CSV table of C-alpha atoms in Angstrom, one decimal:
chain,number,residue,atom,x,y,z
C,1012,MET,CA,56.9,65.7,73.6
C,1013,MET,CA,55.8,68.4,71.2
C,1014,TYR,CA,57.7,69.7,68.2
C,1015,LEU,CA,58.3,73.6,68.1
C,1016,LEU,CA,57.7,75.3,64.8
C,1017,PRO,CA,60.4,77.5,63.3
C,1018,LYS,CA,60.4,81.2,64.2
C,1019,GLN,CA,59.9,82.2,60.6
C,1020,TRP,CA,56.5,80.6,60.8
C,1021,ASN,CA,55.0,83.8,62.5
C,1022,SER,CA,51.4,84.0,63.7
C,1023,LYS,CA,50.5,86.2,60.7
C,1024,TRP,CA,51.4,83.3,58.4
C,1025,LEU,CA,49.7,80.7,60.5
C,1026,ASN,CA,46.5,82.7,60.7
C,1027,GLN,CA,46.1,82.8,57.0
C,1028,PRO,CA,42.9,81.2,55.6
C,1029,GLY,CA,43.3,77.4,55.2
C,1030,ILE,CA,46.1,77.2,57.6
C,1031,GLN,CA,45.3,75.2,60.8
C,1032,ASN,CA,47.2,74.8,64.1
C,1033,VAL,CA,49.7,71.9,63.7
C,1034,VAL,CA,50.6,69.7,66.7
C,1035,VAL,CA,53.0,66.9,66.0
C,1036,SER,CA,53.3,63.9,68.4
C,1037,HIS,CA,56.7,62.2,68.7
C,1038,LYS,CA,55.1,59.0,69.7
C,1039,ALA,CA,53.0,59.0,66.6
C,1040,LEU,CA,56.0,59.5,64.4
C,1041,ILE,CA,57.8,56.6,66.1
C,1042,GLU,CA,54.8,54.3,65.7
C,1043,ALA,CA,54.5,55.2,62.1
C,1044,GLU,CA,58.2,54.5,61.6
C,1045,LEU,CA,57.9,51.1,63.3
C,1046,GLU,CA,54.9,50.2,61.3
C,1047,GLN,CA,56.8,51.0,58.1
C,1048,GLN,CA,59.7,48.8,59.4
C,1049,LYS,CA,57.3,45.9,60.1
C,1050,LYS,CA,55.9,46.2,56.6
C,1051,GLU,CA,59.4,46.0,55.2
C,1052,ILE,CA,60.3,43.0,57.4
C,1053,ILE,CA,57.1,41.1,56.6
C,1054,GLY,CA,57.5,41.9,53.0
C,1055,LYS,CA,60.9,40.0,53.0
C,1056,LEU,CA,59.6,37.0,55.0
C,1057,GLU,CA,59.5,33.6,53.5
C,1058,LYS,CA,58.2,30.3,54.8
C,1059,GLY,CA,61.1,28.1,55.9
C,1060,GLN,CA,63.3,31.1,56.5
C,1061,VAL,CA,65.5,30.9,59.6
C,1062,LEU,CA,65.9,34.0,61.7
C,1063,GLU,CA,67.5,34.9,65.0
C,1064,GLY,CA,65.2,36.3,67.7
C,1065,THR,CA,64.9,37.1,71.3
C,1066,VAL,CA,62.4,35.6,73.8
C,1067,LYS,CA,60.1,38.5,74.6
C,1068,ASN,CA,57.3,36.9,76.5
C,1069,ILE,CA,56.3,33.4,77.8
C,1070,THR,CA,52.7,32.4,78.1
C,1071,SER,CA,50.9,29.1,78.9
C,1072,TYR,CA,50.2,28.5,75.2
C,1073,GLY,CA,53.5,29.6,73.6
C,1074,VAL,CA,56.5,32.0,73.4
C,1075,PHE,CA,56.6,35.4,71.7
C,1076,ILE,CA,59.9,36.1,69.9
C,1077,ASP,CA,61.2,39.6,68.9
C,1078,LEU,CA,62.6,39.4,65.4
C,1079,GLY,CA,63.9,42.9,65.4
C,1080,GLY,CA,60.8,45.0,65.4
C,1081,VAL,CA,58.3,42.3,64.5
C,1082,ASP,CA,57.0,39.7,67.0
C,1083,GLY,CA,56.3,36.1,66.1
C,1084,LEU,CA,54.7,33.3,68.2
C,1085,ILE,CA,56.1,29.8,68.8
C,1086,HIS,CA,53.1,27.7,69.8
C,1087,ILE,CA,53.8,25.3,72.6
C,1088,THR,CA,53.4,22.3,70.3
C,1089,ASP,CA,56.2,23.7,68.1
C,1090,LEU,CA,58.7,24.1,70.9
C,1091,SER,CA,59.8,20.5,71.0
C,1092,TRP,CA,59.1,17.2,69.4
C,1093,GLY,CA,58.3,15.9,72.8
C,1094,ARG,CA,55.3,16.9,74.9
C,1095,VAL,CA,55.7,20.2,76.7
C,1096,SER,CA,53.5,21.1,79.6
C,1097,ASP,CA,55.1,24.5,80.3
C,1098,PRO,CA,57.1,26.5,77.8
C,1099,LYS,CA,59.4,27.6,80.6
C,1100,GLU,CA,60.8,24.0,80.5
C,1101,VAL,CA,62.3,24.8,77.0
C,1102,VAL,CA,63.1,28.6,76.9
C,1103,GLU,CA,63.6,31.6,79.2
C,1104,LEU,CA,63.1,35.3,78.9
C,1105,ASP,CA,65.7,37.3,76.8
C,1106,GLN,CA,67.1,34.1,75.5
C,1107,LYS,CA,68.4,34.4,71.9
C,1108,LEU,CA,67.7,31.5,69.6
C,1109,ASN,CA,67.1,30.6,66.0
C,1110,VAL,CA,63.6,30.0,64.8
C,1111,VAL,CA,62.0,29.0,61.5
C,1112,ILE,CA,59.1,30.8,59.9
C,1113,LEU,CA,56.2,28.4,59.5
C,1114,ASP,CA,53.5,30.8,58.3
C,1115,PHE,CA,52.5,34.4,58.3
C,1116,ASP,CA,49.4,36.6,57.6
C,1117,ASP,CA,50.0,39.7,55.6
C,1118,GLU,CA,46.8,41.3,56.8
C,1119,LYS,CA,46.9,40.5,60.5
C,1120,LYS,CA,50.7,40.6,60.6
C,1121,ARG,CA,50.9,37.5,62.6
C,1122,ILE,CA,53.9,35.3,62.2
C,1123,ALA,CA,54.0,31.6,63.3
C,1124,LEU,CA,57.4,30.3,64.3
C,1125,GLY,CA,58.8,27.0,65.0
C,1126,LEU,CA,61.8,25.8,67.1
C,1127,LYS,CA,61.5,22.0,67.0
C,1128,GLN,CA,61.6,22.1,63.2
C,1129,LEU,CA,65.3,23.0,63.3
C,1130,THR,CA,66.1,19.6,64.6
C,1131,PRO,CA,65.6,16.2,62.9
C,1132,HIS,CA,62.3,14.4,63.7
C,1133,PRO,CA,62.9,11.8,66.5
C,1134,TRP,CA,61.2,9.1,64.4
C,1135,ASP,CA,63.9,9.5,61.7
C,1136,ALA,CA,66.4,8.7,64.4
C,1137,LEU,CA,64.5,5.7,65.8
C,1138,ASP,CA,66.5,2.5,66.0
C,1139,PRO,CA,66.1,0.9,62.6
C,1140,ASN,CA,66.3,-2.6,64.2
C,1141,LEU,CA,63.2,-2.0,66.4
C,1142,GLN,CA,60.4,-4.3,65.3
C,1143,VAL,CA,57.1,-5.8,66.4
C,1144,GLY,CA,57.5,-8.1,69.4
C,1145,ASP,CA,60.4,-6.2,70.9
C,1146,LYS,CA,60.3,-4.9,74.4
C,1147,VAL,CA,60.7,-1.1,75.1
C,1148,LYS,CA,60.7,1.1,78.2
C,1149,GLY,CA,59.1,4.5,78.5
C,1150,LYS,CA,57.4,7.0,80.6
C,1151,VAL,CA,53.6,7.7,80.7
C,1152,VAL,CA,53.1,11.2,79.4
C,1153,VAL,CA,49.3,11.3,78.7
C,1154,MET,CA,46.4,9.4,80.2
C,1155,ALA,CA,43.0,8.9,78.7
C,1156,ASP,CA,40.1,6.5,79.5
C,1157,TYR,CA,40.9,4.5,76.4
C,1158,GLY,CA,44.6,4.2,77.0
C,1159,ALA,CA,48.0,5.7,77.8
C,1160,PHE,CA,50.6,7.4,75.7
C,1161,ILE,CA,54.1,6.2,76.4
C,1162,GLU,CA,57.2,8.2,75.4
C,1163,ILE,CA,60.0,5.8,74.6
C,1164,ALA,CA,62.2,8.6,73.3
C,1165,PRO,CA,61.8,12.4,73.1
C,1166,GLY,CA,59.1,12.9,70.4
C,1167,VAL,CA,58.5,9.1,69.9
C,1168,GLU,CA,55.3,7.9,71.6
C,1169,GLY,CA,53.3,4.7,71.5
C,1170,LEU,CA,49.7,4.0,72.7
C,1171,ILE,CA,48.9,1.3,75.1
C,1172,HIS,CA,45.1,0.7,74.6
C,1173,VAL,CA,43.3,-0.3,77.7
C,1174,SER,CA,42.4,-3.6,76.1
C,1175,GLU,CA,46.2,-4.3,75.9
C,1176,MET,CA,46.7,-3.7,79.6
C,1177,SER,CA,45.1,-6.8,81.0
C,1178,TRP,CA,43.9,-10.2,79.8
C,1179,SER,CA,40.6,-9.4,81.5
C,1180,GLN,CA,37.7,-8.6,79.3
C,1181,HIS,CA,36.0,-6.4,81.8
C,1182,LEU,CA,35.5,-2.8,80.8
C,1183,ARG,CA,37.9,-0.7,82.8
C,1184,SER,CA,39.7,2.6,82.6
C,1185,ALA,CA,43.4,3.0,81.8
C,1186,GLN,CA,43.7,4.9,85.1
C,1187,ASP,CA,43.2,1.6,86.9
C,1188,PHE,CA,46.5,0.4,85.7
C,1189,MET,CA,48.9,3.4,85.5
C,1190,LYS,CA,49.3,7.1,85.9
C,1191,VAL,CA,51.3,10.0,84.3
C,1192,GLY,CA,55.0,9.7,85.2
C,1193,ASP,CA,55.0,6.0,85.6
C,1194,GLU,CA,58.0,4.1,84.1
C,1195,VAL,CA,56.6,1.1,82.2
C,1196,GLU,CA,57.9,-1.8,80.1
C,1197,ALA,CA,55.8,-2.8,77.1
C,1198,VAL,CA,55.8,-4.9,73.9
C,1199,VAL,CA,55.7,-3.4,70.5
C,1200,LEU,CA,52.4,-4.6,68.8
C,1201,THR,CA,52.4,-2.5,65.6
C,1202,LEU,CA,55.0,-0.1,64.1
C,1203,ASP,CA,54.3,2.2,61.2
C,1204,ARG,CA,57.4,4.4,60.5
C,1205,GLU,CA,55.8,6.3,57.7
C,1206,GLU,CA,52.7,7.3,59.7
C,1207,ARG,CA,54.9,7.6,62.8
C,1208,LYS,CA,52.6,5.5,64.9
C,1209,MET,CA,53.2,2.7,67.3
C,1210,SER,CA,50.9,0.6,69.5
C,1211,LEU,CA,52.2,-1.1,72.6
C,1212,GLY,CA,50.9,-3.7,75.1
C,1213,ILE,CA,51.8,-4.7,78.6
C,1214,LYS,CA,49.5,-7.8,79.1
C,1215,GLN,CA,51.8,-9.6,76.6
C,1216,LEU,CA,54.5,-9.6,79.3
C,1217,LYS,CA,52.4,-12.2,81.1
C,1218,GLN,CA,51.2,-15.6,79.9
C,1219,ASP,CA,47.7,-15.7,78.5
C,1220,PRO,CA,45.8,-17.8,81.2
C,1221,TRP,CA,43.6,-19.3,78.5
C,1222,GLU,CA,46.6,-21.1,76.9
C,1223,THR,CA,46.5,-23.6,79.8
C,1224,ILE,CA,42.8,-23.2,80.9
C,1225,GLU,CA,42.0,-26.9,80.7
C,1226,GLU,CA,44.8,-27.8,83.0
C,1227,LYS,CA,44.3,-25.0,85.5
C,1228,TYR,CA,40.5,-25.0,85.6
C,1229,PRO,CA,39.3,-28.4,84.5
C,1230,VAL,CA,35.6,-29.2,84.4
C,1231,GLY,CA,34.4,-30.1,87.8
C,1232,SER,CA,37.1,-28.1,89.7
C,1233,LYS,CA,36.0,-25.8,92.4
C,1234,HIS,CA,37.2,-22.2,92.9
C,1235,THR,CA,36.6,-18.9,94.6
C,1236,ALA,CA,35.5,-16.1,92.2
C,1237,LYS,CA,34.7,-12.4,92.5
C,1238,VAL,CA,31.3,-11.0,91.3
C,1239,ARG,CA,32.0,-8.4,88.6
C,1240,ASN,CA,28.6,-7.8,86.9
C,1241,PHE,CA,24.9,-8.7,86.8
C,1242,THR,CA,22.6,-9.5,84.0
C,1243,ASN,CA,18.9,-10.6,84.0
C,1244,PHE,CA,20.1,-14.1,83.2
C,1245,GLY,CA,23.1,-14.6,85.4
C,1246,VAL,CA,26.2,-13.4,87.2
C,1247,PHE,CA,29.6,-12.6,85.6
C,1248,VAL,CA,32.5,-13.4,87.8
C,1249,GLU,CA,36.3,-13.4,87.5
C,1250,ILE,CA,38.3,-16.2,88.9
C,1251,GLU,CA,41.6,-14.5,88.2
C,1252,GLU,CA,42.6,-11.6,85.9
C,1253,GLY,CA,41.7,-12.6,82.4
C,1254,VAL,CA,39.6,-15.7,83.4
C,1255,ASP,CA,35.9,-14.8,83.4
C,1256,GLY,CA,32.9,-17.0,83.8
C,1257,LEU,CA,29.1,-16.9,83.9
C,1258,ILE,CA,26.9,-18.4,86.5
C,1259,HIS,CA,23.4,-18.8,85.0
C,1260,ILE,CA,20.6,-17.7,87.2
C,1261,SER,CA,19.3,-21.3,87.3
C,1262,ASP,CA,22.6,-22.5,88.7
C,1263,LEU,CA,22.6,-20.3,91.7
C,1264,SER,CA,20.3,-22.3,94.0
C,1265,TRP,CA,18.7,-25.7,94.0
C,1266,THR,CA,15.6,-24.5,95.9
C,1267,LYS,CA,15.3,-20.7,95.8
C,1268,LYS,CA,13.6,-19.2,92.7
C,1269,VAL,CA,16.0,-16.3,91.9
C,1270,LYS,CA,14.4,-13.6,89.8
C,1271,HIS,CA,17.5,-11.4,89.6
C,1272,PRO,CA,21.1,-12.2,90.7
C,1273,SER,CA,21.1,-9.1,93.0
C,1274,GLU,CA,18.7,-11.1,95.3
C,1275,PHE,CA,21.4,-13.7,95.8
C,1276,THR,CA,24.8,-11.9,95.9
C,1277,GLN,CA,26.3,-8.5,95.3
C,1278,ILE,CA,29.0,-6.9,93.1
C,1279,GLY,CA,32.5,-7.3,94.6
C,1280,ALA,CA,31.5,-10.2,96.7
C,1281,ASP,CA,33.3,-13.6,96.7
C,1282,ILE,CA,31.4,-16.6,95.6
C,1283,GLU,CA,32.3,-20.3,95.4
C,1284,VAL,CA,31.9,-21.8,92.0
C,1285,GLN,CA,32.3,-25.1,90.1
C,1286,VAL,CA,33.4,-25.3,86.5
C,1287,LEU,CA,30.7,-26.8,84.4
C,1288,GLU,CA,31.9,-26.1,80.8
C,1289,ILE,CA,34.9,-24.5,79.1
C,1290,ASP,CA,34.4,-22.3,76.0
C,1291,LYS,CA,38.0,-21.6,75.0
C,1292,GLU,CA,37.2,-19.9,71.7
C,1293,ASN,CA,35.0,-17.2,73.4
C,1294,ARG,CA,37.3,-17.2,76.5
C,1295,ARG,CA,34.5,-17.9,79.0
C,1296,LEU,CA,33.7,-20.5,81.6
C,1297,SER,CA,30.2,-21.8,82.4
C,1298,LEU,CA,30.1,-22.0,86.2
C,1299,GLY,CA,27.7,-23.2,88.8
C,1300,HIS,CA,27.2,-22.4,92.5
C,1301,LYS,CA,24.5,-24.8,93.5
C,1302,GLN,CA,26.5,-27.7,92.2
C,1303,LEU,CA,28.8,-27.4,95.2
C,1304,GLU,CA,26.0,-29.1,97.2
C,1305,GLU,CA,24.1,-32.3,96.6
C,1306,ASN,CA,20.9,-32.0,94.7
C,1307,PRO,CA,18.3,-31.9,97.5
C,1308,TRP,CA,15.5,-32.7,95.0
C,1309,ASP,CA,16.7,-36.3,95.3
C,1310,VAL,CA,15.5,-36.2,98.9
C,1311,PHE,CA,12.5,-33.9,98.2
C,1312,GLU,CA,11.3,-36.6,95.9
C,1313,THR,CA,10.8,-38.9,98.9
C,1314,VAL,CA,9.3,-36.2,101.1
C,1315,PHE,CA,6.9,-34.3,98.9
C,1316,THR,CA,5.2,-37.3,97.3
C,1317,VAL,CA,2.0,-36.8,95.4
C,1318,GLY,CA,-0.8,-36.8,97.9
C,1319,SER,CA,1.3,-35.9,101.0
C,1320,VAL,CA,0.2,-32.9,103.1
C,1321,HIS,CA,2.6,-30.2,104.4
C,1322,GLU,CA,2.3,-26.9,106.2
C,1323,GLY,CA,3.2,-23.9,104.0
C,1324,THR,CA,3.2,-20.1,104.1
C,1325,ILE,CA,2.1,-17.9,101.2
C,1326,ILE,CA,5.1,-15.6,100.6
C,1327,GLU,CA,4.2,-14.1,97.2
C,1328,MET,CA,0.9,-13.4,95.4
C,1329,LEU,CA,0.9,-13.5,91.6
C,1330,ASP,CA,-1.8,-13.1,89.0
C,1331,LYS,CA,-1.5,-16.8,88.2
C,1332,GLY,CA,-1.3,-18.0,91.8
C,1333,ALA,CA,0.8,-17.9,94.9
C,1334,VAL,CA,4.3,-19.0,95.9
C,1335,VAL,CA,4.3,-21.1,99.0
C,1336,ALA,CA,7.2,-21.6,101.3
C,1337,LEU,CA,7.5,-25.3,102.4
C,1338,PRO,CA,9.7,-27.0,104.9
C,1339,TYR,CA,13.5,-27.5,104.1
C,1340,GLY,CA,13.6,-24.2,102.2
C,1341,VAL,CA,11.8,-25.4,99.1
C,1342,GLU,CA,9.0,-23.5,97.4
C,1343,GLY,CA,5.8,-24.7,95.8
C,1344,PHE,CA,3.1,-23.1,93.7
C,1345,ALA,CA,-0.7,-23.0,93.9
C,1346,THR,CA,-3.1,-21.7,91.3
C,1347,PRO,CA,-6.1,-19.5,92.5
C,1348,LYS,CA,-8.6,-22.3,92.4
C,1349,HIS,CA,-6.4,-24.3,94.8
C,1350,LEU,CA,-6.3,-21.4,97.2
C,1351,VAL,CA,-10.0,-21.5,98.0
C,1352,LYS,CA,-10.6,-22.3,101.7
C,1353,GLU,CA,-13.4,-24.5,103.0
C,1354,ASP,CA,-15.5,-21.5,103.9
C,1355,GLY,CA,-15.2,-20.2,100.3
C,1356,SER,CA,-12.8,-17.4,101.0
C,1357,GLN,CA,-9.4,-17.0,99.2
C,1358,ALA,CA,-6.1,-17.6,101.0
C,1359,GLN,CA,-4.1,-14.4,101.6
C,1360,MET,CA,-0.5,-13.3,101.8
C,1361,ASP,CA,1.5,-14.6,104.8
C,1362,GLU,CA,-1.3,-17.0,105.6
C,1363,LYS,CA,-0.1,-20.4,107.0
C,1364,LEU,CA,-2.2,-23.3,105.7
C,1365,GLU,CA,-2.0,-27.1,105.0
C,1366,PHE,CA,-1.3,-27.9,101.4
C,1367,LYS,CA,-1.5,-31.2,99.5
C,1368,VAL,CA,1.1,-32.0,96.8
C,1369,ILE,CA,-0.8,-32.7,93.6
C,1370,GLU,CA,2.3,-32.7,91.3
C,1371,PHE,CA,6.0,-33.2,91.8
C,1372,ASN,CA,8.6,-32.8,88.9
C,1373,LYS,CA,12.2,-33.3,90.0
C,1374,ASP,CA,13.7,-32.3,86.6
C,1375,ALA,CA,11.7,-29.1,86.4
C,1376,LYS,CA,12.1,-28.6,90.2
C,1377,ARG,CA,8.4,-27.9,90.4
C,1378,ILE,CA,5.9,-28.7,93.2
C,1379,ILE,CA,2.3,-27.9,92.5
C,1380,LEU,CA,0.2,-27.6,95.7
C,1381,SER,CA,-3.5,-27.3,96.6
C,1382,HIS,CA,-5.2,-26.3,99.8
C,1383,SER,CA,-8.7,-26.8,98.5
C,1384,ARG,CA,-8.0,-30.5,97.6
C,1385,ILE,CA,-7.5,-31.3,101.3
C,1386,PHE,CA,-11.2,-30.7,102.3
C,1387,GLU,CA,-12.4,-31.6,98.8
C,1388,ASP,CA,-10.8,-35.0,98.9
C,1389,VAL,CA,-12.2,-35.6,102.4
C,1390,ALA,CA,-15.7,-34.8,101.1
C,1391,LYS,CA,-15.2,-37.1,98.1
C,1392,ALA,CA,-13.8,-39.8,100.4
C,1393,GLU,CA,-16.9,-39.5,102.6
C,1394,GLU,CA,-19.2,-39.6,99.6
C,1395,ARG,CA,-17.4,-42.7,98.3
C,1396,ALA,CA,-17.6,-44.3,101.7
C,1397,GLU,CA,-21.4,-43.7,101.9
C,1398,LYS,CA,-21.9,-45.1,98.4
C,1399,LYS,CA,-19.8,-48.1,99.3
C,1400,ALA,CA,-21.7,-48.7,102.5
C,1401,ALA,CA,-25.1,-48.5,100.6
C,1402,SER,CA,-23.8,-50.8,98.0
C,1403,ASN,CA,-22.6,-53.3,100.6
C,1404,ALA,CA,-25.9,-53.1,102.4
C,1405,LYS,CA,-27.8,-53.9,99.2
C,1406,LYS,CA,-25.5,-56.8,98.5
C,1407,SER,CA,-26.0,-58.1,102.1
C,1408,SER,CA,-29.8,-58.1,101.7
C,1409,LYS,CA,-29.6,-60.1,98.6
C,1410,ARG,CA,-27.4,-62.7,100.3
C,1411,GLU,CA,-30.0,-63.2,103.1
C,1412,GLU,CA,-32.8,-64.0,100.7
C,1413,THR,CA,-30.8,-66.6,98.7
C,1414,PRO,CA,-30.4,-69.2,101.5
C,1415,ALA,CA,-34.2,-69.4,102.3
C,1416,ILE,CA,-34.9,-70.1,98.7
C,1417,GLN,CA,-32.2,-72.7,98.6
C,1418,ASN,CA,-33.6,-74.4,101.8
C,1419,GLN,CA,-37.0,-74.5,100.3
C,1420,ALA,CA,-35.8,-76.1,97.2
C,1421,ALA,CA,-33.8,-78.6,99.2
C,1422,SER,CA,-36.7,-79.6,101.4
C,1423,THR,CA,-39.0,-80.1,98.4
C,1424,THR,CA,-36.5,-82.3,96.8
C,1425,LEU,CA,-36.0,-84.6,99.9
C,1426,GLY,CA,-39.8,-85.1,100.3
C,1427,ASP,CA,-40.1,-86.1,96.7
C,1428,ILE,CA,-37.4,-88.6,97.2
C,1429,ASP,CA,-39.2,-90.2,100.3
C,1430,ALA,CA,-42.5,-90.4,98.4
C,1431,LEU,CA,-40.8,-92.2,95.5
C,1432,ALA,CA,-39.1,-94.6,97.9
C,1433,ALA,CA,-42.5,-95.5,99.5
C,1434,LEU,CA,-44.1,-96.0,96.2
C,1435,LYS,CA,-41.3,-98.2,95.1
C,1436,GLU,CA,-41.7,-100.5,98.2
C,1437,GLN,CA,-45.5,-100.8,97.6
C,1438,LEU,CA,-44.9,-102.0,94.0
C,1439,GLU,CA,-42.3,-104.5,95.1
C,1440,GLY,CA,-44.8,-106.0,97.7
C,1441,LYS,CA,-47.5,-106.5,95.2
C,1442,LYS,CA,-45.1,-108.4,93.1
């Protein structure tokens, strides 16, 4: 719309020097008037002031309120003391409501409003008799890896840390136990009314299994456990929720040399165990798997005696020697010098040979083998036999010479005796 100039403003007057054509916009006048009104309204604003407004627009992050020519924003966090996922849950378009001024910016003309601030804080209305150890019920409103926030009353939340969800010490996510919207019962662990903070727990609703660990899992008892994790030195297992144990790598097998637990079992698998030791202070059991069977080394001691010979297969080559698979699932070890064959060549991987036991240690579960000693000992035995035969022949020759000398001595002695006897008779006759 354009404004018309009065008739008395004739063209002659308008065309005078310094006078320009004038075009006046109605919209510009209205905007100028509104801008002036905003300045006046803003100039009268005070923090904490309560005004009536009308819901003008609803967004995902808040609600715009018309305060009579000036707009203000109620952020979604200032709509309610409780958690709000969508502002439409609290207000609707064209709704009239009272709001409180939280802050404003004179330069940018932005006004921050609040709705929840017009009602008492829920923590102030919290049951004064509520204390640590009490049970409460609530709804899961927010989930995180480290825990879950439970709303026990609108605007009053408590955190259940993931460590308070189970007696188990395994690292797990809170999502393994609950989800948003679940109704849960929990125990109050800490309560700070001044800081308006509360921590909760749900594992406390169950008995701590370690309180009766000696009765339920005594030393020597046998159980089925689930493999939870591996380390270089053993396997971590869980017998039941909250009862963990470690199988040392040396307690997995009597015969097999296990370099890493993954060679023996896998995560998630069941494994039979025997309780070896209870560490109640650190909440851990020392477990064994091989102890479920008799120690075969008691039998091996009678089979793999020092000097006995057995067929073996080289199953692994190392810098320091070779691992040899022997009968009955047992393994032995041979150093490089004991892997030399009779023709001077070196024994190779997967080669099947005869091996002699040169050392047996039941406590260390160690069998030292030698292939070379088999033909070396034979050669030595033959050499000893030859030396012994030569020695015996020499001794036999000496024995044959000795009787002749003895016979000669004996005959001489008898002749002398006869001569003496004859001489004696002659002497007696003369007398």
